[in-house]
Short mmCIF file of C-alpha atoms in Angstrom, two decimals:
data_model
loop_
_atom_site.label_atom_id
_atom_site.label_comp_id
_atom_site.label_asym_id
_atom_site.label_seq_id
_atom_site.Cartn_x
_atom_site.Cartn_y
_atom_site.Cartn_z
CA MET A 1 92.98 102.08 111.08
CA GLU A 2 96.85 102.07 112.33
CA PHE A 3 99.38 102.99 110.31
CA SER A 4 103.12 103.48 110.45
CA GLY A 5 106.05 104.99 109.18
CA PRO A 6 106.17 108.28 107.10
CA VAL A 7 103.32 109.67 105.19
CA TYR A 8 104.27 111.85 102.21
CA VAL A 9 101.88 113.43 99.84
CA HIS A 10 101.34 114.78 96.68
CA GLU A 11 98.53 117.43 95.58
CA TYR A 12 96.60 117.36 92.56
CA LEU A 13 94.05 118.98 90.67
CA LEU A 14 91.89 117.35 88.03
CA LYS A 15 90.12 119.13 85.16
CA SER A 16 87.10 118.14 83.52
CA GLY A 17 85.20 120.02 80.36
CA VAL A 18 81.75 119.70 82.05
CA THR A 19 80.19 118.78 85.57
CA LEU A 20 80.19 115.15 86.27
CA ASN A 21 76.85 114.65 88.30
CA ALA A 22 74.04 116.18 88.77
CA VAL A 23 74.71 118.00 92.27
CA SER A 24 78.32 119.39 91.86
CA GLN A 25 78.76 122.53 89.40
CA ARG A 26 82.78 121.90 89.59
CA ARG A 27 85.25 121.30 87.01
CA VAL A 28 87.87 121.36 89.06
CA PHE A 29 88.86 118.59 91.48
CA ALA A 30 91.40 118.67 94.31
CA GLY A 31 92.60 115.53 95.61
CA ALA A 32 95.89 114.13 96.90
CA LEU A 33 98.04 111.03 96.69
CA ILE A 34 100.05 109.83 99.30
CA ARG A 35 103.19 107.71 99.83
CA VAL A 36 103.68 104.99 102.94
CA ASN A 37 106.06 102.62 102.79
CA ASP A 38 106.90 102.49 99.17
CA GLY A 39 103.28 102.18 98.57
CA HIS A 40 100.79 104.89 97.11
CA GLY A 41 96.79 105.66 97.66
CA CYS A 42 94.35 108.31 96.51
CA ILE A 43 92.74 110.88 98.72
CA HIS A 44 89.87 112.30 96.28
CA PRO A 45 86.99 113.79 98.57
CA TRP A 46 83.53 114.70 97.09
CA PRO A 47 82.33 117.49 99.63
CA GLU A 48 78.93 117.41 97.57
CA PHE A 49 78.53 113.73 99.35
CA GLY A 50 79.30 115.09 102.72
CA ASP A 51 83.43 114.23 102.76
CA ALA A 52 85.60 116.81 104.43
CA THR A 53 87.84 118.54 102.02
CA VAL A 54 91.05 117.42 100.82
CA GLU A 55 92.86 120.44 103.13
CA GLU A 56 90.70 118.96 106.38
CA GLN A 57 91.37 115.31 105.15
CA LEU A 58 95.13 116.03 105.38
CA SER A 59 95.23 117.82 108.31
CA LEU A 60 93.51 115.09 110.24
CA LEU A 61 95.37 112.61 108.61
CA ALA A 62 98.45 114.42 109.77
CA ASP A 63 97.36 114.13 113.57
CA GLY A 64 96.70 110.47 112.99
CA VAL A 65 92.97 110.91 112.48
CA THR A 66 91.77 108.65 109.50
CA THR A 67 87.97 109.00 107.57
CA PRO A 68 86.58 106.81 105.41
CA VAL A 69 88.32 108.32 102.79
CA THR A 70 91.69 108.06 104.16
CA GLU A 71 91.07 104.69 105.45
CA MET A 72 90.82 103.17 102.19
CA ALA A 73 93.68 105.07 100.70
CA LEU A 74 95.83 103.38 103.48
CA ARG A 75 94.52 100.28 102.43
CA CYS A 76 95.24 100.98 99.00
CA ALA A 77 98.73 102.00 99.66
CA GLU A 78 99.42 98.91 101.85
CA LEU A 79 98.34 96.69 99.23
CA ASP A 80 100.56 98.49 96.55
CA GLY A 81 103.41 98.76 98.64
CA ALA A 82 103.60 95.16 99.15
CA ALA A 83 102.99 93.83 95.76
CA ARG A 84 105.48 96.71 94.70
CA ARG A 85 108.14 95.40 97.15
CA ALA A 86 107.62 91.98 95.66
CA GLY A 87 108.03 93.32 92.40
CA VAL A 88 104.47 92.21 91.23
CA SER A 89 101.40 93.89 89.44
CA LEU A 90 98.30 93.67 91.76
CA PHE A 91 96.38 92.54 88.28
CA GLU A 92 98.80 89.19 88.11
CA GLY A 93 96.49 86.48 87.18
CA LEU A 94 93.39 88.83 87.70
CA GLU A 95 90.95 89.59 84.94
CA VAL A 96 89.48 93.29 85.26
CA PRO A 97 85.57 92.70 84.51
CA PRO A 98 83.45 94.97 81.50
CA SER A 99 82.52 98.14 82.16
CA HIS A 100 80.08 100.59 80.87
CA TYR A 101 80.70 103.28 78.82
CA SER A 102 80.51 106.62 80.92
CA TRP A 103 79.07 109.25 78.71
CA SER A 104 80.70 113.13 78.75
CA PHE A 105 78.37 115.78 78.19
CA SER A 106 81.57 117.89 77.28
CA ALA A 107 82.77 115.99 74.58
CA GLU A 108 80.88 115.89 70.95
CA THR A 109 77.90 113.33 70.81
CA GLU A 110 78.47 111.67 67.27
CA PRO A 111 82.15 110.76 67.88
CA GLN A 112 81.20 108.71 71.14
CA MET A 113 78.08 107.14 69.67
CA GLU A 114 80.48 106.14 66.78
CA ARG A 115 82.95 104.70 69.07
CA VAL A 116 80.35 102.71 71.51
CA LEU A 117 79.23 101.17 68.39
CA ALA A 118 82.13 100.17 66.80
CA GLU A 119 84.37 98.90 70.09
CA GLY A 120 81.04 97.16 70.98
CA TRP A 121 80.23 98.60 74.61
CA PRO A 122 77.76 96.62 76.58
CA ALA A 123 76.23 99.82 77.98
CA ILE A 124 76.38 103.54 78.78
CA LYS A 125 75.64 105.32 81.75
CA ALA A 126 74.95 109.13 81.90
CA LYS A 127 74.02 111.49 84.40
CA GLY A 128 70.67 112.87 84.68
CA PHE A 129 69.34 116.06 85.19
CA ALA A 130 66.59 117.60 87.26
CA ASN A 131 65.03 118.72 83.81
CA TYR A 132 64.17 115.09 83.14
CA GLY A 133 62.83 116.17 79.82
CA GLU A 134 66.56 116.68 78.61
CA THR A 135 67.48 113.61 80.06
CA MET A 136 64.54 111.87 78.07
CA ARG A 137 65.67 113.43 74.82
CA PHE A 138 68.86 112.14 75.22
CA LEU A 139 68.46 108.59 76.30
CA GLU A 140 65.72 108.29 73.31
CA GLY A 141 68.53 109.39 70.73
CA CYS A 142 70.96 106.56 72.39
CA ALA A 143 68.25 103.93 72.19
CA LYS A 144 67.73 104.86 68.65
CA ARG A 145 71.37 104.56 67.79
CA PHE A 146 72.04 101.64 69.50
CA GLU A 147 69.02 99.51 69.31
CA ALA A 148 70.30 97.13 66.76
CA GLN A 149 73.77 96.41 69.09
CA GLY A 150 71.57 95.86 72.30
CA THR A 151 73.57 98.60 74.13
CA ARG A 152 72.04 98.90 77.54
CA LEU A 153 71.18 102.52 78.92
CA ARG A 154 71.86 103.88 82.84
CA VAL A 155 71.20 106.77 84.31
CA ASP A 156 72.04 108.15 87.43
CA PHE A 157 69.96 111.37 88.76
CA ASN A 158 71.99 111.43 92.19
CA GLY A 159 68.56 111.69 93.66
CA VAL A 160 67.65 115.32 92.30
CA LEU A 161 63.94 114.09 91.42
CA ASP A 162 61.27 113.95 93.57
CA ARG A 163 58.97 110.73 93.43
CA ARG A 164 56.34 112.40 91.36
CA THR A 165 59.03 113.74 89.25
CA PHE A 166 60.50 110.21 88.37
CA GLU A 167 56.66 108.67 88.11
CA LYS A 168 56.45 111.22 84.99
CA PHE A 169 59.88 110.66 83.72
CA VAL A 170 58.90 106.85 83.47
CA GLU A 171 55.50 107.58 82.51
CA PHE A 172 56.06 109.35 79.48
CA MET A 173 59.16 107.06 78.64
CA PRO A 174 59.07 106.22 74.66
CA LEU A 175 58.91 102.68 74.53
CA ARG A 176 62.11 102.06 72.97
CA VAL A 177 63.93 103.66 75.72
CA TYR A 178 61.77 101.64 78.24
CA ARG A 179 62.96 98.43 76.51
CA ALA A 180 66.53 99.52 76.48
CA LEU A 181 66.99 100.96 79.96
CA ASP A 182 69.36 98.65 82.54
CA PHE A 183 68.63 100.79 85.34
CA VAL A 184 68.06 104.20 87.15
CA GLU A 185 70.41 105.04 90.00
CA ASP A 186 69.47 107.10 92.95
CA PRO A 187 66.23 108.72 91.13
CA PHE A 188 65.22 110.37 94.41
CA SER A 189 66.13 109.99 97.83
CA TYR A 190 65.97 106.49 98.75
CA ASP A 191 62.74 105.46 100.67
CA ALA A 192 62.06 101.62 100.59
CA GLU A 193 58.52 101.45 100.18
CA ALA A 194 58.65 104.24 97.69
CA TRP A 195 61.13 102.47 95.83
CA GLU A 196 59.70 99.26 95.82
CA THR A 197 56.24 100.83 94.74
CA MET A 198 58.00 102.40 91.66
CA ARG A 199 59.64 99.17 90.95
CA ARG A 200 56.54 97.13 90.86
CA ARG A 201 54.26 99.80 89.31
CA TRP A 202 56.67 100.54 86.50
CA GLY A 203 59.08 97.57 85.90
CA VAL A 204 62.15 99.76 86.09
CA ALA A 205 65.19 98.36 87.74
CA LEU A 206 66.56 100.78 90.30
CA ALA A 207 70.09 101.07 91.56
CA LEU A 208 71.24 102.37 95.14
CA ASP A 209 74.29 104.13 96.01
CA LYS A 210 73.41 106.76 98.51
CA GLY A 211 71.49 104.72 101.38
CA TRP A 212 73.32 101.65 100.94
CA LYS A 213 74.14 101.18 104.82
CA THR A 214 70.25 101.23 105.76
CA GLY A 215 68.74 100.04 102.68
CA THR A 216 66.60 97.23 102.93
CA HIS A 217 64.42 96.53 99.73
CA GLY A 218 63.36 98.27 96.73
CA PHE A 219 66.22 98.13 94.72
CA ASP A 220 68.19 95.56 92.26
CA ALA A 221 71.27 96.78 92.45
CA VAL A 222 73.75 98.22 94.54
CA VAL A 223 76.57 100.60 93.24
CA VAL A 224 80.02 100.36 95.13
CA LYS A 225 83.23 102.81 94.85
CA PRO A 226 86.22 100.83 96.38
CA ALA A 227 87.71 104.40 97.08
CA ARG A 228 85.25 105.03 99.19
CA ARG A 229 84.29 102.14 100.99
CA ASP A 230 84.73 98.17 101.20
CA TRP A 231 82.89 96.27 98.89
CA ARG A 232 82.68 93.24 101.20
CA ALA A 233 80.66 95.37 103.47
CA VAL A 234 78.42 96.02 100.66
CA ALA A 235 78.34 92.56 99.58
CA GLY A 236 77.49 91.32 103.06
CA LEU A 237 74.62 93.39 103.30
CA HIS A 238 73.19 92.84 100.34
CA PRO A 239 74.19 89.35 99.21
CA GLU A 240 71.29 89.23 96.63
CA LYS A 241 71.77 92.21 94.84
CA ARG A 242 73.44 93.21 91.56
CA LEU A 243 77.26 94.62 92.66
CA VAL A 244 78.06 97.44 90.27
CA MET A 245 81.98 97.98 90.87
CA THR A 246 82.94 101.86 89.78
CA SER A 247 85.62 104.39 90.00
CA ALA A 248 84.99 107.52 92.09
CA MET A 249 85.73 109.43 89.16
CA ASP A 250 89.03 110.12 90.78
CA HIS A 251 92.64 110.10 89.86
CA ALA A 252 94.27 107.79 87.75
CA LEU A 253 95.72 105.64 91.05
CA GLY A 254 92.41 105.62 92.58
CA GLN A 255 90.89 104.34 89.34
CA MET A 256 93.45 101.28 88.95
CA PHE A 257 92.70 100.60 92.65
CA ALA A 258 88.77 100.22 91.79
CA ALA A 259 89.59 98.17 88.88
CA TYR A 260 92.02 95.95 91.06
CA GLU A 261 89.38 95.31 93.76
CA ALA A 262 86.93 94.56 90.93
CA ALA A 263 89.00 91.95 89.45
CA LEU A 264 89.17 90.67 92.99
CA ALA A 265 85.78 90.39 93.58
CA ALA A 266 85.18 88.48 90.43
CA ALA A 267 88.44 86.29 90.94
CA SER A 268 86.28 85.60 94.22
CA GLY A 269 82.96 84.56 92.94
CA HIS A 270 81.07 87.63 93.43
CA ALA A 271 78.37 88.03 90.43
CA LEU A 272 79.18 91.51 89.00
CA ASP A 273 76.86 93.66 87.21
CA PHE A 274 78.60 95.83 84.32
CA CYS A 275 81.10 97.98 86.38
CA GLY A 276 82.04 101.87 85.80
CA LEU A 277 85.72 101.89 85.81
CA CYS A 278 86.51 103.37 82.47
CA THR A 279 86.47 107.02 83.69
CA GLU A 280 89.65 108.28 82.30
CA HIS A 281 88.07 110.12 79.39
CA LEU A 282 86.10 112.32 81.45
CA PHE A 283 89.58 114.40 82.70
CA GLU A 284 92.22 116.13 80.97
CA LYS A 285 95.04 113.95 80.06
CA ASP A 286 98.30 114.08 82.46
CA ALA A 287 100.98 111.81 82.82
CA PHE A 288 98.73 109.41 84.42
CA PHE A 289 95.50 109.26 82.27
CA GLU A 290 97.71 109.11 79.02
CA ARG A 291 98.79 105.56 80.33
CA VAL A 292 95.44 104.59 80.66
CA SER A 293 92.96 103.21 78.08
CA SER A 294 89.70 101.50 77.54
CA HIS A 295 88.28 99.45 74.41
CA GLY A 296 84.87 98.18 74.33
CA GLY A 297 84.50 98.43 78.06
CA GLN A 298 87.62 96.67 79.01
CA LEU A 299 90.14 98.56 81.21
CA SER A 300 93.70 98.25 80.44
CA ALA A 301 95.51 98.23 83.74
CA ASP A 302 99.11 100.07 83.53
CA ARG A 303 101.44 97.63 85.38
CA GLY A 304 104.81 100.19 85.24
CA GLY A 305 106.71 99.59 88.33
CA GLY A 306 104.29 96.53 89.67
CA GLY A 307 101.45 97.49 92.32
CA LEU A 308 99.13 99.69 90.51
CA GLY A 309 101.47 100.82 87.93
CA PHE A 310 102.76 104.46 87.24
CA GLY A 311 106.00 103.45 88.88
CA GLU A 312 108.02 106.14 86.52
CA VAL A 313 105.68 108.68 87.04
CA LEU A 314 104.95 108.17 90.55
CA ASP A 315 108.56 108.24 91.14
CA SER A 316 109.18 111.73 89.32
CA LEU A 317 106.28 113.52 91.44
CA PRO A 318 107.43 116.13 94.04
CA TRP A 319 106.23 114.58 97.45
CA ARG A 320 106.32 116.59 101.06
CA ARG A 321 106.42 114.78 104.24
CA LEU A 322 102.94 115.14 105.88
CA ARG A 323 103.89 113.48 109.29
#
């Protein structure tokens, strides 16, 4: 992607109370905001999934070399800048689609249960563990508590199981969990025939994140993180599959970009499943996350300063020139 004009950066650290997925043990997450021509973007790599570190991303960008992560950040900055210069919010005329509740294992269980029930969240999503028995016990507790409300259950294993272990997970699943299960994301490394066999044998819906480029069959939904890839490319490859648009569990600005792209996809006529955009509660509060709120699956977009919002906060940051 070509870009012109100086690039300014502000590096940040996000902190979570617990690890956020099954393949990472980190609780501190480094990233950087960029400012280009009045617009802003978010560089939030996940080295666990093959990304270069934020230091490497910035070094390459300083030399004019982009990666998939920085390309999306630059695209975000371009859209954000155009809207800010026009004095409008990118969410003008758009409606952010509803999301599942992203479960936090660092927070107390009961307050989260009560929140899901009181606010009427349509679904919850939790990370799965290699010790699938622990995951099963958690899902059973949720199924019992949410049965009357009909809240759907989603679990993401990030590929930490193997085929045999996943089969045991499904085989010994309590009936109430089975009935409430919406899908299992990346149960084990994608293999089209193996996944298709699991779907047909057990009647469990599967969602694909890793391997979406080469995925052909054996899954029901595709998970898309707009901060990491263009959802249009994913939708073009898998026109018959459910799209689940999620944040990359990143900075609040990146979260807003994901929400904007999801709203745009919905407005363009794409059938979206419940998204995963409400992730602000997974991190310690900062000046950005304090301006983000979700209720019952509906994310409230910040509109301060136009574009993706946070105008005053962004203006107050110490920026340094990268190139």
